[in-house]
Amino acid sequence: MLKKAQIILAFLISTLLVGCANLGVQPWERDLLAKEEMALDSEGIDLGLDDHIYFSKEATSGGRGFAGGGCGCN
Amino acid sequence: MAAPDFAILNVQLPNKLSDLAGQVVYLDFWASWCKPCRQSFPWMNQMQQKYAAQGLQIIAINLDSESSLAKDFLDKVPAQIPIIYDPEGNIASEYQLIGMPSSYLIDKTGKIRFSHKGFFTRTEHLYEQELVLLLNE
């Protein structure tokens, strides 16, 4: 029983180690990511608008920053 | 550090990098999707013309997986330097690039003496100084 647990533990640890073997995309492999159709949004204006709304709604806590807004509440 | 050797498939060049011993070699890794790569071409063309007689060889290694994109790029950005195609990134893996573009300056004995990540037009004169330094050795 204990031996079985040891084997399972060894297996789980080995899978963890293999998980770090590939750290993702290499700098020269970014060609697919650079394609226009891979952009998060095809319309830059859409992104700008979303960002503006987000920023306005979050303005009291500093928008995308961390310091407080203009009201002195945080 | 000795520059990793690799086979060269280009009629303008010898069959492998180590055959260029005695010359200063500037290796530039680029791709069509990499914006700053565009800026290095005019400078590389100029340097190759200026220092070819003194033994400089600039080689531009393209890392596009689709060669048609590289061709489109070269139609827009003329290159007067030999291009090597490395679509699998084999040479790039040997040199362990950290970013794009990357350049490696190899002295006459085949050692990597300078390397740069990225290309900045404001520091072009420094890159040129390094070339001259190695050419005068």
XYZ file of N, CA and C in Angstrom, chain B:
411
model
N 33.727 33.757 -26.372
C 32.955 32.546 -26.676
C 32.977 32.263 -28.171
N 33.295 31.034 -28.524
C 33.367 30.669 -29.950
C 31.969 30.682 -30.565
N 31.872 31.241 -31.754
C 30.575 31.306 -32.432
C 30.188 29.913 -32.919
N 28.975 29.439 -32.589
C 28.527 28.136 -33.093
C 28.581 28.105 -34.625
N 29.164 27.034 -35.143
C 29.294 26.906 -36.594
C 27.975 26.411 -37.187
N 27.714 26.778 -38.445
C 26.517 26.259 -39.110
C 26.748 26.248 -40.617
N 25.997 25.401 -41.289
C 26.105 25.317 -42.752
C 25.406 26.514 -43.372
N 25.991 27.025 -44.465
C 25.428 28.190 -45.134
C 24.978 27.785 -46.534
N 23.717 28.056 -46.841
C 23.203 27.781 -48.182
C 23.007 29.105 -48.902
N 24.078 29.605 -49.495
C 23.980 30.867 -50.232
C 25.159 30.924 -51.192
N 24.868 31.182 -52.465
C 25.921 31.120 -53.491
C 26.989 32.198 -53.279
N 26.623 33.293 -52.608
C 27.586 34.373 -52.404
C 28.582 34.073 -51.285
N 28.341 32.992 -50.537
C 29.117 32.739 -49.322
C 29.718 31.342 -49.347
N 30.764 31.104 -48.525
C 31.287 29.735 -48.405
C 30.256 28.805 -47.752
N 30.627 27.515 -47.625
C 29.644 26.515 -47.204
C 29.332 26.506 -45.716
N 30.218 27.085 -44.922
C 29.919 27.150 -43.497
C 30.557 28.372 -42.866
N 30.069 28.737 -41.699
C 30.513 29.970 -41.039
C 32.017 29.951 -40.784
N 32.539 28.799 -40.334
C 33.955 28.748 -39.954
C 34.881 28.997 -41.139
N 34.364 28.837 -42.380
C 35.177 29.144 -43.562
C 35.433 30.636 -43.705
N 34.714 31.440 -42.951
C 34.887 32.899 -43.030
C 35.945 33.409 -42.042
N 36.716 32.471 -41.447
C 37.780 32.872 -40.521
C 38.727 33.841 -41.220
N 39.172 34.858 -40.472
C 40.022 35.875 -41.079
C 39.220 37.102 -41.471
N 37.893 36.948 -41.496
C 37.023 38.092 -41.752
C 36.226 38.401 -40.485
N 35.768 39.629 -40.406
C 34.858 39.991 -39.323
C 33.441 39.725 -39.828
N 32.678 38.947 -39.062
C 31.324 38.576 -39.502
C 30.287 39.203 -38.572
N 29.316 39.851 -39.179
C 28.196 40.421 -38.425
C 26.960 39.607 -38.773
N 26.470 38.832 -37.797
C 25.274 38.013 -38.013
C 24.060 38.779 -37.510
N 23.051 38.865 -38.351
C 21.838 39.555 -37.936
C 20.655 38.614 -38.104
N 19.949 38.341 -37.017
C 18.753 37.493 -37.068
C 17.527 38.377 -37.192
N 16.718 38.145 -38.228
C 15.558 39.014 -38.455
C 14.351 38.210 -38.931
N 13.206 38.871 -38.938
C 11.983 38.268 -39.472
C 11.097 39.388 -40.004
N 10.200 39.027 -40.917
C 9.365 40.052 -41.569
C 8.402 40.706 -40.580
N 8.015 39.959 -39.528
C 7.018 40.477 -38.592
C 7.646 41.341 -37.501
N 8.941 41.512 -37.561
C 9.638 42.228 -36.500
C 9.954 43.644 -36.970
N 9.266 44.610 -36.363
C 9.349 46.004 -36.821
C 10.768 46.601 -36.750
N 11.463 46.478 -35.613
C 12.793 47.095 -35.559
C 13.778 46.485 -36.556
N 13.499 45.251 -37.004
C 14.387 44.606 -37.970
C 14.476 45.447 -39.234
N 13.357 46.102 -39.556
C 13.274 46.925 -40.746
C 14.330 48.028 -40.743
N 14.543 48.594 -39.547
C 15.440 49.747 -39.446
C 16.905 49.372 -39.606
N 17.217 48.093 -39.381
C 18.627 47.726 -39.427
C 19.131 47.530 -40.852
N 18.205 47.308 -41.795
C 18.641 46.999 -43.164
C 19.404 48.136 -43.845
N 18.889 49.375 -43.829
C 19.656 50.447 -44.477
C 21.071 50.558 -43.893
N 21.165 50.427 -42.568
C 22.468 50.516 -41.910
C 23.379 49.356 -42.335
N 22.821 48.149 -42.371
C 23.633 46.984 -42.753
C 24.121 47.109 -44.196
N 23.227 47.559 -45.095
C 23.631 47.765 -46.493
C 24.807 48.728 -46.565
N 24.668 49.825 -45.817
C 25.687 50.872 -45.833
C 27.026 50.356 -45.295
N 26.971 49.623 -44.188
C 28.190 49.110 -43.573
C 28.892 48.101 -44.480
N 28.087 47.253 -45.120
C 28.671 46.228 -45.993
C 29.434 46.887 -47.145
N 28.833 47.949 -47.708
C 29.505 48.667 -48.799
C 30.784 49.334 -48.319
N 30.690 49.948 -47.147
C 31.788 50.760 -46.635
C 33.002 49.913 -46.247
N 32.755 48.734 -45.646
C 33.851 47.979 -45.057
C 34.145 46.631 -45.725
N 33.474 46.346 -46.835
C 33.695 45.054 -47.501
C 35.179 44.878 -47.833
N 35.802 45.945 -48.326
C 37.200 45.868 -48.740
C 38.123 45.556 -47.565
N 37.692 45.943 -46.351
C 38.520 45.692 -45.161
C 38.232 44.333 -44.533
N 37.333 43.559 -45.141
C 37.092 42.208 -44.661
C 35.876 42.040 -43.781
N 34.844 42.866 -43.994
C 33.611 42.690 -43.228
C 32.620 41.864 -44.048
N 31.971 40.924 -43.389
C 30.897 40.177 -44.048
C 29.662 40.210 -43.162
N 28.631 40.911 -43.622
C 27.369 40.923 -42.896
C 26.493 39.818 -43.468
N 25.867 39.028 -42.601
C 24.949 37.971 -43.040
C 23.636 38.157 -42.295
N 22.542 38.213 -43.043
C 21.230 38.366 -42.424
C 20.517 37.018 -42.444
N 20.164 36.530 -41.278
C 19.523 35.216 -41.162
C 18.035 35.416 -40.923
N 17.233 34.938 -41.858
C 15.784 35.133 -41.762
C 15.142 33.976 -41.009
N 14.230 34.303 -40.093
C 13.607 33.278 -39.257
C 12.102 33.141 -39.511
N 11.640 33.635 -40.662
C 10.230 33.472 -40.994
C 9.936 32.005 -41.278
N 8.846 31.497 -40.720
C 8.486 30.116 -41.044
C 7.829 30.036 -42.425
N 7.287 31.161 -42.886
C 6.723 31.209 -44.238
C 7.640 32.082 -45.100
N 8.346 31.450 -46.036
C 9.349 32.196 -46.796
C 8.725 33.264 -47.686
N 7.446 33.094 -48.038
C 6.796 34.089 -48.897
C 6.726 35.443 -48.198
N 6.552 35.421 -46.878
C 6.494 36.669 -46.115
C 7.851 37.371 -46.119
N 8.911 36.557 -46.062
C 10.256 37.135 -46.110
C 10.498 37.790 -47.474
N 10.011 37.140 -48.526
C 10.174 37.686 -49.889
C 9.437 39.027 -50.000
N 8.207 39.089 -49.475
C 7.439 40.346 -49.505
C 8.210 41.459 -48.803
N 8.785 41.109 -47.663
C 9.552 42.081 -46.881
C 10.716 42.611 -47.701
N 11.429 41.699 -48.369
C 12.621 42.098 -49.120
C 12.265 42.888 -50.377
N 11.016 42.737 -50.855
C 10.574 43.585 -51.969
C 10.450 45.034 -51.501
N 10.021 45.196 -50.255
C 9.816 46.547 -49.720
C 11.106 47.147 -49.168
N 11.905 46.275 -48.546
C 13.137 46.739 -47.897
C 14.320 46.103 -48.618
N 14.946 46.828 -49.541
C 15.996 46.191 -50.323
C 17.216 45.830 -49.471
N 17.738 44.636 -49.712
C 18.908 44.177 -48.973
C 20.054 43.926 -49.940
N 21.176 44.578 -49.684
C 22.367 44.332 -50.508
C 23.348 43.438 -49.758
N 22.806 42.594 -48.903
C 23.641 41.667 -48.132
C 23.086 40.267 -48.317
N 23.946 39.243 -48.191
C 23.451 37.881 -48.374
C 22.456 37.480 -47.273
N 21.412 36.765 -47.674
C 20.371 36.306 -46.743
C 20.477 34.782 -46.634
N 20.354 34.291 -45.421
C 20.254 32.845 -45.192
C 18.867 32.588 -44.618
N 18.243 31.521 -45.054
C 16.903 31.201 -44.540
C 16.981 30.070 -43.517
N 16.420 30.320 -42.362
C 16.429 29.351 -41.252
C 15.005 29.215 -40.726
N 14.087 28.676 -41.552
C 12.667 28.654 -41.169
C 12.389 27.803 -39.927
N 13.254 26.815 -39.664
C 13.041 25.952 -38.492
C 13.624 26.573 -37.221
N 14.408 27.623 -37.393
C 15.041 28.244 -36.227
C 16.191 27.442 -35.653
N 16.833 26.597 -36.476
C 17.932 25.773 -35.966
C 19.130 26.614 -35.551
N 19.489 27.571 -36.416
C 20.638 28.421 -36.097
C 20.296 29.303 -34.895
N 19.059 29.798 -34.876
C 18.608 30.640 -33.761
C 18.712 29.888 -32.428
N 18.380 28.598 -32.445
C 18.470 27.797 -31.216
C 19.913 27.684 -30.766
N 20.826 27.496 -31.730
C 22.258 27.399 -31.405
C 22.741 28.664 -30.703
N 22.274 29.793 -31.205
C 22.731 31.068 -30.663
C 21.888 31.545 -29.481
N 20.805 30.801 -29.173
C 19.954 31.103 -28.018
C 19.543 32.576 -27.962
N 18.880 33.011 -29.012
C 18.416 34.395 -29.077
C 17.502 34.715 -27.906
N 17.616 35.925 -27.387
C 16.724 36.344 -26.315
C 15.636 37.246 -26.872
N 15.920 37.909 -27.977
C 14.927 38.811 -28.559
C 15.164 38.981 -30.044
N 14.298 39.759 -30.646
C 14.405 40.015 -32.082
C 14.412 41.515 -32.335
N 15.241 42.035 -33.247
C 16.333 41.296 -33.889
C 17.479 41.081 -32.902
N 18.346 40.135 -33.201
C 19.557 39.940 -32.416
C 20.729 39.959 -33.375
N 21.816 40.540 -32.935
C 22.990 40.539 -33.796
C 24.212 40.085 -33.008
N 25.122 39.421 -33.710
C 26.346 38.908 -33.106
C 27.513 39.330 -33.973
N 28.515 39.890 -33.344
C 29.685 40.345 -34.072
C 30.842 39.397 -33.759
N 31.328 38.759 -34.805
C 32.322 37.693 -34.651
C 33.668 38.183 -35.192
N 34.716 38.032 -34.386
C 36.022 38.555 -34.808
C 36.720 37.594 -35.779
N 37.949 37.947 -36.179
C 38.645 37.190 -37.224
C 39.015 35.781 -36.784
N 39.038 35.540 -35.461
C 39.372 34.205 -34.978
C 38.116 33.372 -34.701
N 36.937 33.909 -35.025
C 35.705 33.143 -34.867
C 35.078 33.221 -33.483
N 35.453 34.228 -32.697
C 34.844 34.390 -31.372
C 33.754 35.463 -31.425
N 32.670 35.211 -30.676
C 31.635 36.246 -30.547
C 32.159 37.304 -29.584
N 32.287 38.524 -30.056
C 32.853 39.581 -29.214
C 31.787 40.564 -28.739
N 30.821 40.822 -29.571
C 29.741 41.725 -29.184
C 28.419 41.111 -29.611
N 27.364 41.357 -28.825
C 26.033 40.969 -29.293
C 25.050 42.039 -28.857
N 24.013 42.182 -29.643
C 23.008 43.190 -29.326
C 21.622 42.598 -29.446
N 20.762 42.965 -28.504
C 19.347 42.618 -28.609
C 18.633 43.871 -29.094
N 17.884 43.738 -30.152
C 17.199 44.898 -30.712
C 18.146 45.711 -31.573
N 17.561 46.670 -32.284
C 18.377 47.562 -33.110
C 17.876 48.985 -32.915
N 18.764 49.865 -32.515
C 18.371 51.245 -32.235
C 19.166 52.183 -33.126
N 18.443 52.977 -33.925
C 19.134 53.878 -34.842
C 20.002 54.880 -34.083
N 19.607 55.202 -32.833
C 20.383 56.203 -32.096
C 21.746 55.659 -31.655
N 21.915 54.341 -31.664
C 23.218 53.791 -31.270
C 23.971 53.181 -32.453
N 23.522 53.523 -33.662
C 24.193 53.002 -34.862
C 25.694 53.275 -34.843
N 26.054 54.480 -34.399
C 27.473 54.842 -34.435
C 28.306 53.950 -33.505
N 27.679 53.458 -32.421
C 28.396 52.549 -31.520
C 28.609 51.187 -32.180
N 27.573 50.720 -32.892
C 27.719 49.444 -33.600
C 28.869 49.550 -34.600
N 28.923 50.716 -35.269
C 29.969 50.905 -36.281
C 31.352 50.917 -35.627
N 31.455 51.554 -34.467
C 32.738 51.577 -33.748
C 33.218 50.167 -33.429
N 32.274 49.296 -33.055
C 32.642 47.915 -32.734
C 33.170 47.199 -33.990
N 32.486 47.439 -35.117
C 32.947 46.851 -36.379
C 34.380 47.273 -36.669
N 34.617 48.588 -36.575
C 35.939 49.133 -36.901
C 36.993 48.559 -35.962
N 36.632 48.452 -34.685
C 37.557 47.907 -33.687
C 38.032 46.516 -34.100
N 37.092 45.655 -34.486
C 37.458 44.285 -34.842
C 38.163 44.219 -36.187
N 37.793 45.107 -37.106
C 38.449 45.111 -38.417
C 39.911 45.509 -38.304
N 40.219 46.335 -37.295
C 41.589 46.823 -37.136
C 42.471 45.880 -36.336
N 41.935 44.769 -35.872
C 42.756 43.855 -35.062
C 43.748 43.082 -35.922
